[in-house]
Tab-separated table of C-alpha atoms and ligand atoms in Angstrom:
chain	number	residue	atom	x	y	z
W	6	MET	CA	51.741	-0.227	-85.800
W	7	ASN	CA	52.917	0.875	-82.372
W	8	ILE	CA	50.522	-0.623	-79.890
W	9	PHE	CA	52.583	0.675	-76.962
W	10	ARG	CA	52.236	4.359	-77.911
W	11	ARG	CA	51.530	6.527	-74.899
W	12	LYS	CA	49.740	9.759	-74.148
W	13	SER	CA	51.856	12.266	-72.295
W	14	VAL	CA	50.819	13.274	-68.802
W	15	SER	CA	51.178	16.952	-69.704
W	16	ASP	CA	48.835	16.550	-72.706
W	17	LEU	CA	46.313	14.745	-70.537
W	18	GLN	CA	46.473	17.433	-67.879
W	19	ALA	CA	45.954	20.136	-70.475
W	20	GLU	CA	43.049	18.181	-71.979
W	21	ALA	CA	41.431	17.644	-68.582
W	22	LEU	CA	41.674	21.190	-67.437
W	23	THR	CA	40.996	23.152	-70.609
W	24	ASN	CA	39.086	20.995	-73.074
W	25	ASN	CA	36.264	19.816	-70.853
W	26	SER	CA	32.690	19.792	-72.085
W	27	LEU	CA	31.185	18.093	-69.016
W	28	LYS	CA	29.611	20.131	-66.243
W	29	ARG	CA	31.784	20.648	-63.165
W	30	ALA	CA	29.263	20.420	-60.351
W	31	LEU	CA	30.752	18.105	-57.707
W	32	GLY	CA	32.429	19.297	-54.498
W	33	PRO	CA	34.516	17.161	-52.081
W	34	TRP	CA	31.557	15.840	-50.068
W	35	HIS	CA	29.611	15.012	-53.226
W	36	LEU	CA	32.563	12.822	-54.167
W	37	VAL	CA	32.669	11.058	-50.797
W	38	LEU	CA	28.922	10.445	-51.028
W	39	LEU	CA	29.303	9.216	-54.607
W	40	GLY	CA	31.886	6.706	-53.375
W	41	ILE	CA	29.662	5.550	-50.512
W	42	GLY	CA	26.695	5.494	-52.890
W	43	CYS	CA	28.490	3.008	-55.096
W	44	THR	CA	30.248	1.006	-52.411
W	45	ILE	CA	27.612	0.068	-49.845
W	46	GLY	CA	25.245	-2.401	-51.490
W	47	ALA	CA	24.819	-6.075	-52.239
W	48	GLY	CA	28.299	-6.830	-50.876
W	49	ILE	CA	27.502	-6.003	-47.276
W	50	PHE	CA	23.786	-6.782	-47.369
W	51	ILE	CA	24.013	-10.154	-49.135
W	52	ARG	CA	27.541	-11.471	-49.688
W	53	THR	CA	28.687	-10.985	-46.077
W	54	GLY	CA	26.255	-13.626	-44.880
W	55	HIS	CA	27.278	-16.049	-47.599
W	56	ALA	CA	30.971	-15.553	-46.909
W	57	ALA	CA	30.404	-16.143	-43.180
W	58	ALA	CA	28.352	-19.300	-43.748
W	59	ASN	CA	30.377	-20.837	-46.560
W	60	ASN	CA	33.930	-19.565	-46.128
W	61	ALA	CA	35.104	-17.880	-42.978
W	62	GLY	CA	32.602	-18.128	-40.109
W	63	PRO	CA	32.839	-15.175	-37.670
W	64	ALA	CA	36.299	-14.524	-39.111
W	65	VAL	CA	34.508	-12.937	-42.073
W	66	VAL	CA	35.533	-9.829	-40.133
W	67	LEU	CA	39.151	-10.721	-40.967
W	68	SER	CA	38.126	-11.295	-44.587
W	69	PHE	CA	36.865	-7.707	-44.589
W	70	VAL	CA	40.147	-6.512	-43.077
W	71	LEU	CA	42.146	-8.370	-45.757
W	72	ALA	CA	40.038	-7.145	-48.669
W	73	GLY	CA	39.990	-3.666	-47.108
W	74	THR	CA	43.784	-3.597	-46.858
W	75	ALA	CA	44.166	-4.410	-50.554
W	76	SER	CA	41.593	-1.724	-51.288
W	77	VAL	CA	43.376	0.910	-49.173
W	78	PHE	CA	46.630	0.388	-51.071
W	79	ALA	CA	44.769	0.606	-54.358
W	80	ALA	CA	42.832	3.678	-53.154
W	81	LEU	CA	46.093	5.504	-52.393
W	82	CYS	CA	47.371	4.724	-55.892
W	83	TYR	CA	44.064	5.744	-57.515
W	84	SER	CA	44.159	8.982	-55.525
W	85	GLU	CA	47.636	9.883	-56.730
W	86	PHE	CA	46.635	9.225	-60.319
W	87	ALA	CA	43.284	10.971	-60.086
W	88	SER	CA	44.922	14.120	-58.783
W	89	LEU	CA	47.715	13.937	-61.372
W	90	VAL	CA	45.548	13.059	-64.393
W	91	PRO	CA	41.986	14.061	-63.464
W	92	MET	CA	40.263	12.377	-66.406
W	93	SER	CA	36.987	10.459	-66.485
W	94	GLY	CA	38.653	7.443	-68.113
W	95	SER	CA	40.105	6.487	-64.688
W	96	ALA	CA	42.310	3.364	-64.820
W	97	TYR	CA	41.959	3.298	-68.614
W	98	THR	CA	43.483	6.766	-68.971
W	99	TYR	CA	46.138	6.112	-66.311
W	100	SER	CA	47.433	3.111	-68.204
W	101	TYR	CA	47.351	5.069	-71.482
W	102	ALA	CA	49.821	7.479	-69.891
W	103	THR	CA	52.125	4.810	-68.504
W	104	LEU	CA	51.961	1.366	-70.084
W	105	GLY	CA	50.699	2.280	-73.561
W	106	GLU	CA	47.637	1.979	-75.766
W	107	ILE	CA	47.196	-1.791	-75.793
W	108	PHE	CA	47.191	-1.893	-71.979
W	109	ALA	CA	44.811	1.055	-71.907
W	110	TRP	CA	42.479	-0.817	-74.232
W	111	ILE	CA	42.723	-3.974	-72.150
W	112	ILE	CA	41.864	-2.032	-69.006
W	113	GLY	CA	39.032	-0.137	-70.711
W	114	TRP	CA	37.655	-3.480	-71.867
W	115	ASP	CA	38.242	-4.934	-68.402
W	116	LEU	CA	36.353	-2.089	-66.719
W	117	VAL	CA	33.207	-3.290	-68.509
W	118	LEU	CA	33.395	-6.261	-66.156
W	119	GLU	CA	33.533	-3.956	-63.167
W	120	TYR	CA	30.968	-1.376	-64.155
W	121	ALA	CA	28.504	-2.939	-66.605
W	122	VAL	CA	28.574	-6.490	-65.222
W	123	GLY	CA	28.553	-5.022	-61.699
W	124	ALA	CA	25.482	-2.915	-62.543
W	125	MET	CA	23.729	-5.984	-64.002
W	126	THR	CA	24.451	-8.045	-60.920
W	127	VAL	CA	23.223	-5.352	-58.581
W	128	ALA	CA	20.117	-4.691	-60.732
W	129	ILE	CA	19.182	-8.365	-60.406
W	130	GLY	CA	19.772	-8.165	-56.637
W	131	TRP	CA	17.660	-4.997	-56.532
W	132	SER	CA	14.836	-6.843	-58.244
W	133	GLU	CA	14.983	-9.687	-55.705
W	134	TYR	CA	14.808	-7.319	-52.749
W	135	THR	CA	12.064	-5.190	-54.318
W	136	VAL	CA	9.903	-8.237	-54.993
W	137	LYS	CA	10.474	-9.414	-51.434
W	138	LEU	CA	9.490	-6.022	-50.061
W	139	LEU	CA	6.371	-5.809	-52.258
W	140	ASP	CA	5.398	-9.353	-51.282
W	141	SER	CA	5.689	-8.462	-47.614
W	142	LEU	CA	3.319	-5.550	-48.259
W	143	GLY	CA	0.849	-7.865	-49.999
W	144	LEU	CA	1.619	-6.551	-53.503
W	145	TYR	CA	2.340	-9.529	-55.734
W	146	LEU	CA	3.896	-8.960	-59.142
W	147	PRO	CA	3.217	-11.735	-61.701
W	148	ARG	CA	6.038	-14.243	-61.149
W	149	GLN	CA	6.776	-14.500	-64.872
W	150	LEU	CA	7.865	-10.859	-64.740
W	151	VAL	CA	10.375	-11.050	-61.924
W	152	ALA	CA	12.982	-13.602	-63.001
W	153	ALA	CA	15.456	-14.307	-65.778
W	154	SER	CA	13.935	-15.483	-69.060
W	155	GLY	CA	13.206	-19.193	-69.018
W	156	THR	CA	13.664	-19.692	-65.254
W	157	LEU	CA	10.899	-21.923	-63.914
W	158	VAL	CA	8.770	-19.934	-61.478
W	159	ASP	CA	5.882	-20.866	-59.242
W	160	ILE	CA	2.743	-19.204	-60.657
W	161	GLY	CA	0.469	-20.410	-57.893
W	162	GLN	CA	-1.460	-23.568	-57.085
W	163	GLY	CA	1.714	-25.552	-57.436
W	164	GLN	CA	2.066	-24.763	-61.157
W	165	MET	CA	5.447	-23.917	-62.637
W	166	ALA	CA	5.987	-21.827	-65.775
W	167	PRO	CA	8.979	-20.252	-67.516
W	168	ALA	CA	9.559	-16.587	-66.648
W	169	TRP	CA	9.434	-13.984	-69.454
W	170	PHE	CA	11.902	-11.405	-68.199
W	171	ASN	CA	12.956	-9.492	-65.117
W	172	LEU	CA	10.818	-6.353	-65.253
W	173	PRO	CA	11.960	-4.651	-61.996
W	174	ALA	CA	15.615	-4.961	-63.078
W	175	VAL	CA	14.782	-3.248	-66.384
W	176	LEU	CA	12.832	-0.498	-64.639
W	177	ILE	CA	15.584	0.431	-62.194
W	178	VAL	CA	18.219	0.554	-64.946
W	179	ALA	CA	15.888	2.716	-67.067
W	180	ILE	CA	15.162	5.158	-64.221
W	181	VAL	CA	18.796	5.523	-63.239
W	182	SER	CA	19.982	5.914	-66.844
W	183	THR	CA	17.415	8.661	-67.385
W	184	LEU	CA	18.739	10.508	-64.342
W	185	LEU	CA	22.287	10.192	-65.639
W	186	VAL	CA	21.260	11.725	-68.943
W	187	ILE	CA	19.367	14.584	-67.288
W	188	GLY	CA	22.349	15.826	-65.342
W	189	ILE	CA	25.252	15.171	-63.037
W	190	ARG	CA	23.877	17.555	-60.430
W	191	GLU	CA	20.496	15.792	-60.384
W	192	SER	CA	22.208	12.399	-60.240
W	193	ALA	CA	24.379	13.566	-57.344
W	194	ARG	CA	21.314	14.845	-55.466
W	195	PHE	CA	19.557	11.518	-55.906
W	196	ASN	CA	22.713	9.753	-54.746
W	197	ASN	CA	23.062	11.995	-51.667
W	198	PHE	CA	19.511	11.241	-50.620
W	199	ILE	CA	19.950	7.510	-51.071
W	200	VAL	CA	23.246	7.501	-49.161
W	201	ILE	CA	21.554	9.161	-46.196
W	202	VAL	CA	18.813	6.495	-46.301
W	203	LYS	CA	21.277	3.620	-46.373
W	204	LEU	CA	23.506	5.035	-43.664
W	205	ALA	CA	20.380	5.469	-41.540
W	206	VAL	CA	19.391	1.855	-42.188
W	207	ILE	CA	22.839	0.627	-41.155
W	208	ALA	CA	22.650	2.769	-38.025
W	209	VAL	CA	19.218	1.283	-37.187
W	210	PHE	CA	20.636	-2.214	-37.711
W	211	ILE	CA	23.636	-1.541	-35.465
W	212	VAL	CA	21.657	0.109	-32.675
W	213	GLY	CA	18.826	-2.441	-32.844
W	214	THR	CA	21.008	-5.543	-32.788
W	215	ILE	CA	24.015	-4.682	-30.660
W	216	ARG	CA	22.333	-5.763	-27.416
W	217	ALA	CA	21.454	-9.143	-28.884
W	218	ILE	CA	25.073	-10.136	-29.442
W	219	HIS	CA	26.101	-13.437	-27.841
W	220	PRO	CA	29.913	-13.379	-27.687
W	221	SER	CA	29.827	-17.203	-27.519
W	222	LEU	CA	28.794	-17.181	-31.193
W	223	TRP	CA	32.234	-15.761	-32.034
W	224	HIS	CA	33.907	-18.908	-30.655
W	225	PRO	CA	35.662	-20.421	-32.418
W	226	PHE	CA	36.422	-17.214	-34.264
W	227	ILE	CA	38.099	-19.092	-37.118
W	228	PRO	CA	36.247	-22.428	-37.412
W	229	ASP	CA	38.387	-25.503	-38.100
W	230	TYR	CA	39.299	-26.085	-41.706
W	231	VAL	CA	36.947	-28.523	-43.499
W	232	PRO	CA	38.565	-30.165	-46.551
W	233	ALA	CA	36.733	-30.343	-49.867
W	234	THR	CA	34.459	-33.310	-50.550
W	235	ALA	CA	33.216	-34.687	-53.864
W	236	THR	CA	30.271	-32.287	-53.780
W	237	GLU	CA	31.431	-29.310	-51.716
W	238	PRO	CA	34.496	-27.053	-51.820
W	239	SER	CA	36.722	-26.702	-48.758
W	240	LYS	CA	35.760	-24.161	-46.132
W	241	TYR	CA	36.838	-22.356	-42.946
W	242	GLY	CA	40.313	-22.137	-41.437
W	243	TRP	CA	42.741	-19.503	-42.753
W	244	TRP	CA	42.066	-20.662	-46.281
W	245	GLY	CA	38.385	-19.826	-45.726
W	246	VAL	CA	39.331	-16.372	-44.430
W	247	CYS	CA	41.259	-15.741	-47.683
W	248	THR	CA	38.556	-17.086	-50.007
W	249	GLY	CA	36.041	-15.110	-47.949
W	250	ALA	CA	38.119	-11.992	-48.668
W	251	GLY	CA	37.754	-12.723	-52.396
W	252	VAL	CA	33.977	-12.978	-51.922
W	253	VAL	CA	33.457	-9.879	-49.772
W	254	PHE	CA	35.801	-7.838	-51.927
W	255	PHE	CA	32.653	-7.133	-53.961
W	256	ALA	CA	31.540	-4.925	-51.071
W	257	TYR	CA	34.513	-2.604	-51.639
W	258	ILE	CA	33.992	-2.139	-55.354
W	259	GLY	CA	32.893	1.378	-56.022
W	260	PHE	CA	35.263	3.775	-54.259
W	261	ASP	CA	37.356	3.748	-57.430
W	262	ALA	CA	34.302	4.796	-59.470
W	263	VAL	CA	34.737	8.234	-57.882
W	264	SER	CA	37.725	8.696	-60.184
W	265	THR	CA	35.482	8.463	-63.264
W	266	ALA	CA	33.771	11.682	-62.144
W	267	ALA	CA	37.062	13.614	-62.289
W	268	GLN	CA	35.917	15.799	-65.169
W	269	GLU	CA	32.735	16.659	-63.306
W	270	ALA	CA	34.499	17.690	-60.083
W	271	LYS	CA	34.967	21.364	-59.334
W	272	ASN	CA	38.508	20.948	-58.058
W	273	PRO	CA	39.556	17.418	-59.033
W	274	GLN	CA	43.215	17.659	-58.139
W	275	ARG	CA	42.457	18.515	-54.553
W	276	ASP	CA	39.147	16.690	-54.039
W	277	MET	CA	39.610	13.348	-55.804
W	278	PRO	CA	41.865	11.847	-53.091
W	279	PHE	CA	39.433	13.063	-50.429
W	280	GLY	CA	36.492	11.438	-52.228
W	281	ILE	CA	38.255	8.131	-52.891
W	282	ILE	CA	39.936	7.631	-49.526
W	283	GLY	CA	37.123	9.216	-47.486
W	284	SER	CA	34.452	6.905	-48.894
W	285	LEU	CA	36.640	3.834	-48.470
W	286	VAL	CA	37.407	4.596	-44.813
W	287	VAL	CA	33.727	5.126	-43.935
W	288	CYS	CA	32.684	1.913	-45.694
W	289	THR	CA	35.471	-0.207	-44.180
W	290	ILE	CA	34.511	0.775	-40.639
W	291	LEU	CA	30.822	0.101	-41.249
W	292	TYR	CA	31.507	-3.258	-42.889
W	293	ILE	CA	33.607	-4.552	-40.041
W	294	VAL	CA	30.996	-3.502	-37.487
W	295	VAL	CA	28.057	-4.982	-39.444
W	296	ALA	CA	29.902	-8.263	-40.126
W	297	ALA	CA	30.847	-8.607	-36.454
W	298	ILE	CA	27.270	-7.967	-35.348
W	299	ALA	CA	25.656	-10.294	-37.897
W	300	THR	CA	27.867	-13.202	-36.807
W	301	GLY	CA	27.366	-12.246	-33.150
W	302	VAL	CA	23.579	-12.418	-33.187
W	303	VAL	CA	22.991	-15.613	-35.206
W	304	PRO	CA	25.135	-18.723	-35.739
W	305	TYR	CA	27.142	-18.012	-38.884
W	306	GLN	CA	25.926	-21.243	-40.554
W	307	LYS	CA	22.458	-19.709	-40.723
W	308	LEU	CA	23.507	-16.657	-42.723
W	309	SER	CA	23.565	-18.381	-46.091
W	310	GLY	CA	19.954	-17.680	-47.073
W	311	GLU	CA	18.480	-14.738	-48.941
W	312	GLY	CA	18.665	-11.401	-47.137
W	313	PRO	CA	21.052	-12.397	-44.308
W	314	ILE	CA	21.111	-8.926	-42.754
W	315	VAL	CA	17.320	-8.744	-42.533
W	316	TYR	CA	17.381	-12.267	-41.104
W	317	ALA	CA	19.938	-11.246	-38.462
W	318	ALA	CA	17.831	-8.211	-37.567
W	319	GLU	CA	14.745	-10.381	-37.115
W	320	GLN	CA	16.650	-12.931	-35.034
W	321	ALA	CA	17.931	-10.103	-32.848
W	322	GLY	CA	14.333	-9.383	-31.961
W	323	MET	CA	13.779	-6.321	-34.132
W	324	SER	CA	10.149	-5.898	-35.013
W	325	HIS	CA	8.808	-6.784	-38.445
W	326	TRP	CA	8.344	-3.213	-39.486
W	327	ILE	CA	11.995	-2.469	-38.725
W	328	SER	CA	13.107	-5.367	-40.845
W	329	LYS	CA	10.830	-4.038	-43.602
W	330	LEU	CA	12.536	-0.686	-43.179
W	331	ILE	CA	15.906	-2.366	-43.556
W	332	ASN	CA	14.635	-4.077	-46.675
W	333	LEU	CA	13.522	-0.693	-48.018
W	334	GLY	CA	16.948	0.755	-47.207
W	335	ILE	CA	18.574	-2.057	-49.127
W	336	VAL	CA	16.362	-1.429	-52.141
W	337	ALA	CA	17.224	2.264	-52.021
W	338	GLY	CA	20.891	1.516	-51.369
W	339	LEU	CA	21.265	-0.805	-54.313
W	340	SER	CA	19.782	1.788	-56.656
W	341	SER	CA	22.612	4.246	-55.982
W	342	VAL	CA	25.172	1.478	-56.533
W	343	ILE	CA	23.615	0.867	-59.946
W	344	MET	CA	23.678	4.581	-60.627
W	345	VAL	CA	27.357	5.136	-59.896
W	346	LEU	CA	28.390	1.953	-61.731
W	347	LEU	CA	26.463	3.077	-64.808
W	348	LEU	CA	27.990	6.536	-64.433
W	349	GLY	CA	31.468	4.966	-64.352
W	350	GLN	CA	30.796	2.787	-67.402
W	351	SER	CA	29.434	5.622	-69.503
W	352	ARG	CA	32.403	7.885	-68.644
W	353	VAL	CA	34.980	5.221	-69.490
W	354	LEU	CA	33.309	4.479	-72.843
W	355	TRP	CA	33.074	8.206	-73.532
W	356	SER	CA	36.807	8.623	-72.869
W	357	MET	CA	37.683	5.653	-75.071
W	358	SER	CA	35.632	7.020	-77.902
W	359	ARG	CA	37.249	10.457	-77.542
W	360	ASP	CA	40.575	8.712	-77.987
W	361	GLY	CA	39.327	7.017	-81.153
W	362	LEU	CA	39.358	3.492	-79.700
W	363	LEU	CA	35.563	3.311	-80.044
W	364	PRO	CA	33.400	4.862	-82.788
W	365	PRO	CA	33.140	8.676	-82.576
W	366	PHE	CA	29.347	8.944	-82.678
W	367	ILE	CA	29.133	7.873	-79.031
W	368	ASN	CA	31.255	10.671	-77.602
W	369	LYS	CA	28.636	13.392	-77.978
W	370	VAL	CA	27.871	15.584	-74.994
W	371	HIS	CA	24.271	16.712	-74.604
W	372	PRO	CA	24.115	20.449	-75.436
W	373	ARG	CA	21.740	21.275	-72.611
W	374	PHE	CA	22.442	18.695	-69.905
W	375	GLN	CA	26.224	18.564	-70.492
W	376	THR	CA	26.271	14.804	-69.962
W	377	PRO	CA	27.669	12.045	-72.217
W	378	TRP	CA	24.137	11.050	-73.124
W	379	ILE	CA	24.792	8.536	-75.884
W	380	THR	CA	27.148	6.413	-73.805
W	381	SER	CA	24.723	6.678	-70.870
W	382	ILE	CA	21.797	5.422	-72.975
W	383	LEU	CA	23.826	2.700	-74.703
W	384	THR	CA	25.180	1.450	-71.393
W	385	GLY	CA	21.689	1.487	-69.873
W	386	LEU	CA	20.225	-0.454	-72.816
W	387	VAL	CA	22.840	-3.196	-72.788
W	388	VAL	CA	22.767	-3.553	-68.993
W	389	ALA	CA	18.946	-3.637	-69.010
W	390	ILE	CA	18.818	-6.358	-71.680
W	391	PHE	CA	21.232	-8.622	-69.814
W	392	ALA	CA	19.702	-7.903	-66.407
W	393	ALA	CA	16.273	-8.738	-67.835
W	394	THR	CA	17.188	-12.042	-69.338
W	395	LEU	CA	20.065	-13.588	-67.414
W	396	SER	CA	20.375	-15.075	-64.005
W	397	LEU	CA	23.942	-14.135	-63.294
W	398	SER	CA	24.836	-16.222	-60.303
W	399	ASP	CA	28.573	-16.012	-61.061
W	400	ALA	CA	28.590	-12.430	-62.289
W	401	GLY	CA	29.726	-11.077	-58.908
W	402	ASP	CA	32.974	-13.040	-59.205
W	403	LEU	CA	33.494	-11.789	-62.748
W	404	CYS	CA	33.013	-8.252	-61.505
W	405	ASN	CA	35.540	-8.901	-58.710
W	406	ILE	CA	38.215	-10.267	-60.995
W	407	GLY	CA	37.786	-7.386	-63.451
W	408	THR	CA	38.084	-4.784	-60.707
W	409	LEU	CA	41.060	-6.486	-59.072
W	410	LEU	CA	42.886	-6.565	-62.376
W	411	ALA	CA	42.280	-2.825	-62.763
W	412	PHE	CA	43.716	-2.360	-59.244
W	413	VAL	CA	46.833	-4.373	-60.146
W	414	ILE	CA	47.434	-2.272	-63.264
W	415	VAL	CA	46.791	1.046	-61.487
W	416	CYS	CA	49.208	0.140	-58.652
W	417	ILE	CA	51.901	-0.856	-61.146
W	418	SER	CA	51.263	2.202	-63.338
W	419	VAL	CA	51.524	4.721	-60.535
W	420	TRP	CA	54.854	3.255	-59.506
W	421	VAL	CA	56.171	3.167	-63.091
W	422	LEU	CA	55.246	6.813	-63.514
W	423	ARG	CA	56.933	7.826	-60.259
W	424	VAL	CA	60.157	6.221	-61.422
W	425	ARG	CA	59.956	7.304	-65.029
W	426	GLU	CA	58.596	10.837	-64.629
W	427	PRO	CA	59.371	11.886	-61.057
W	428	ASP	CA	59.231	15.629	-61.749
W	429	HIS	CA	55.481	16.048	-62.257
W	430	VAL	CA	53.827	18.081	-59.551
W	431	ARG	CA	51.709	15.595	-57.615
W	432	VAL	CA	49.074	17.338	-55.510
W	433	PHE	CA	48.530	14.031	-53.700
W	434	LYS	CA	51.356	11.528	-53.288
W	435	ALA	CA	50.727	7.975	-52.097
W	436	PRO	CA	52.993	7.487	-49.052
W	437	CYS	CA	55.863	4.944	-49.229
W	438	ILE	CA	55.118	4.197	-52.866
W	439	TRP	CA	57.885	1.553	-53.005
W	440	PHE	CA	55.783	-0.427	-50.505
W	441	VAL	CA	52.187	0.656	-51.158
W	442	ALA	CA	52.219	0.080	-54.938
W	443	PRO	CA	53.718	-3.443	-54.961
W	444	ALA	CA	51.720	-4.398	-51.867
W	445	GLY	CA	48.503	-3.184	-53.559
W	446	ALA	CA	49.321	-5.060	-56.775
W	447	LEU	CA	50.281	-8.263	-54.928
W	448	ALA	CA	47.320	-8.170	-52.555
W	449	SER	CA	44.909	-7.597	-55.444
W	450	PHE	CA	46.534	-10.374	-57.442
W	451	GLY	CA	46.318	-12.629	-54.378
W	452	LEU	CA	42.574	-11.976	-54.157
W	453	MET	CA	42.247	-12.747	-57.870
W	454	CYS	CA	43.929	-16.110	-57.209
W	455	ALA	CA	41.316	-16.899	-54.552
W	456	LEU	CA	38.543	-16.704	-57.169
W	457	PRO	CA	37.278	-19.875	-58.910
W	458	GLY	CA	39.015	-21.225	-62.017
W	459	LYS	CA	35.903	-20.740	-64.161
W	460	THR	CA	36.028	-17.000	-63.440
W	461	TRP	CA	39.582	-16.928	-64.801
W	462	VAL	CA	38.470	-18.768	-67.933
W	463	ARG	CA	35.728	-16.185	-68.491
W	464	LEU	CA	38.215	-13.361	-67.993
W	465	VAL	CA	40.525	-14.832	-70.623
W	466	VAL	CA	37.663	-15.322	-73.093
W	467	TRP	CA	36.521	-11.731	-72.523
W	468	PHE	CA	40.039	-10.448	-73.233
W	469	ALA	CA	40.397	-12.583	-76.338
W	470	ILE	CA	37.251	-10.930	-77.740
W	471	GLY	CA	38.574	-7.512	-76.716
W	472	ILE	CA	41.953	-7.987	-78.396
W	473	VAL	CA	40.279	-8.960	-81.691
W	474	PHE	CA	38.131	-5.841	-81.435
W	475	TYR	CA	41.185	-3.672	-80.786
W	476	PHE	CA	43.087	-4.896	-83.823
W	477	PHE	CA	40.049	-4.526	-86.081
W	478	TYR	CA	39.061	-1.068	-84.922
W	479	GLY	CA	40.970	0.767	-82.176
W	480	ALA	CA	44.479	0.183	-83.469
W	481	LYS	CA	43.481	1.732	-86.809
W	482	TYR	CA	41.364	4.650	-85.679
W	483	SER	CA	43.092	5.629	-82.442
W	484	ARG	CA	43.619	9.411	-82.370
W	485	LEU	CA	47.162	8.854	-81.225
W	486	SER	CA	47.856	6.715	-84.305
W	487	GLN	CA	46.532	9.518	-86.550
W	488	LYS	CA	48.909	11.939	-84.831
W	489	THR	CA	51.929	9.711	-85.057
W	490	THR	CA	51.483	8.567	-88.678
U	1	LIG	N1	30.188	-2.553	-53.661
U	1	LIG	C1	28.973	-2.644	-54.375
U	1	LIG	C2	28.012	-3.545	-53.701
U	1	LIG	O1	28.354	-4.106	-52.697
U	1	LIG	C3	29.195	-3.034	-55.798
U	1	LIG	O2	26.888	-3.690	-54.154
């Protein structure tokens, strides 16, 4: 059994460009908007405040710069790959072409942490914000229907009862999955609309709060390091800036999901790099501005509560209806993040099943809608079940570590392929690859190291399950193994 067998780049290119049953409907700007749709979400609206309060203080801005730098290196490597091998398997397919089948499987398995666990986390966040918005409008959903199963909730008059399941989280996953089945063009339209709403909300936040900035709140910019105590981890100082980068990295997850739409792009070789890099640049600029403003209008220690951006807006003197509008924008914004993450997950599973690493019944394309409908429905079902029943407080970190690992492998793979097969025509070439690729891999690995030990343990357990699965199924039924035996 050769677990390091590889697919050739030429075969992959031929497969991508000739044997494609998905609908090619996305132009360059659709791809940029898809990237922004997936990237701007819970990371900036929720995690920024937590990272400022608990890790970095006003220097959360530097945390964004650090995490953004790692992401830019990775984005350049993803762009080179996506234009060379424009396949919807993304990092999974790239490693199939360079490091071999076992690595491809590991990355495919790992991407579940990025896409499916990411979608679950954001669906739970979406539910929180939706309930908050409805409450503020006087519409109260029964508390047993808005939290993870078994969580004790206040059902009024001081009585507590266990929650049944998280209904809003199920509803949003169901709506978005239905859209993904109906069509890529419809999904892209929905995404475009939502992106406009969330960019407008960020613009309202910036314009409405900028005059309320007190530069004194940025001093000290990097608060003095506070060592760990028996009950609390260490915080602030340069160490806090680095751990803060690990936390806010979640905000950058998503630009890479653009690469999973490669087989639905009209001209993937030219437009993929534009979509990936374009969306990352827009998001990085907005993040740095929003983080600077949030820490400039309220003392950073106060940003640890729920909805820190809405809180900052209110403290800056914005009226209640504007903060409701921001809340609405967040609800809308999170729904497109869920959509693109689910899109990414279903495309990766579809690619893995086409390669024989997952059962063949899931790689069907809908005859009318031209979408991978079975993987879309399966992904939606699993994500909905977990989002309904779990309270995933640590899931964001799991999503981070999974994505960072994919970045490490993509950066290494692109470099390996440059050295090993330099003659392929590369429509987009990452500049100074000898620097960008190792710097991207090291920076991503560095951010992985800043994540808690328990997240590493979970990653290892997840891989152990995946490896067993591979040897029982994928290794035997892989299409490449059928060809080579
Ligand atoms: N980057 C996405 C978010 O912040 C996952 O919600």
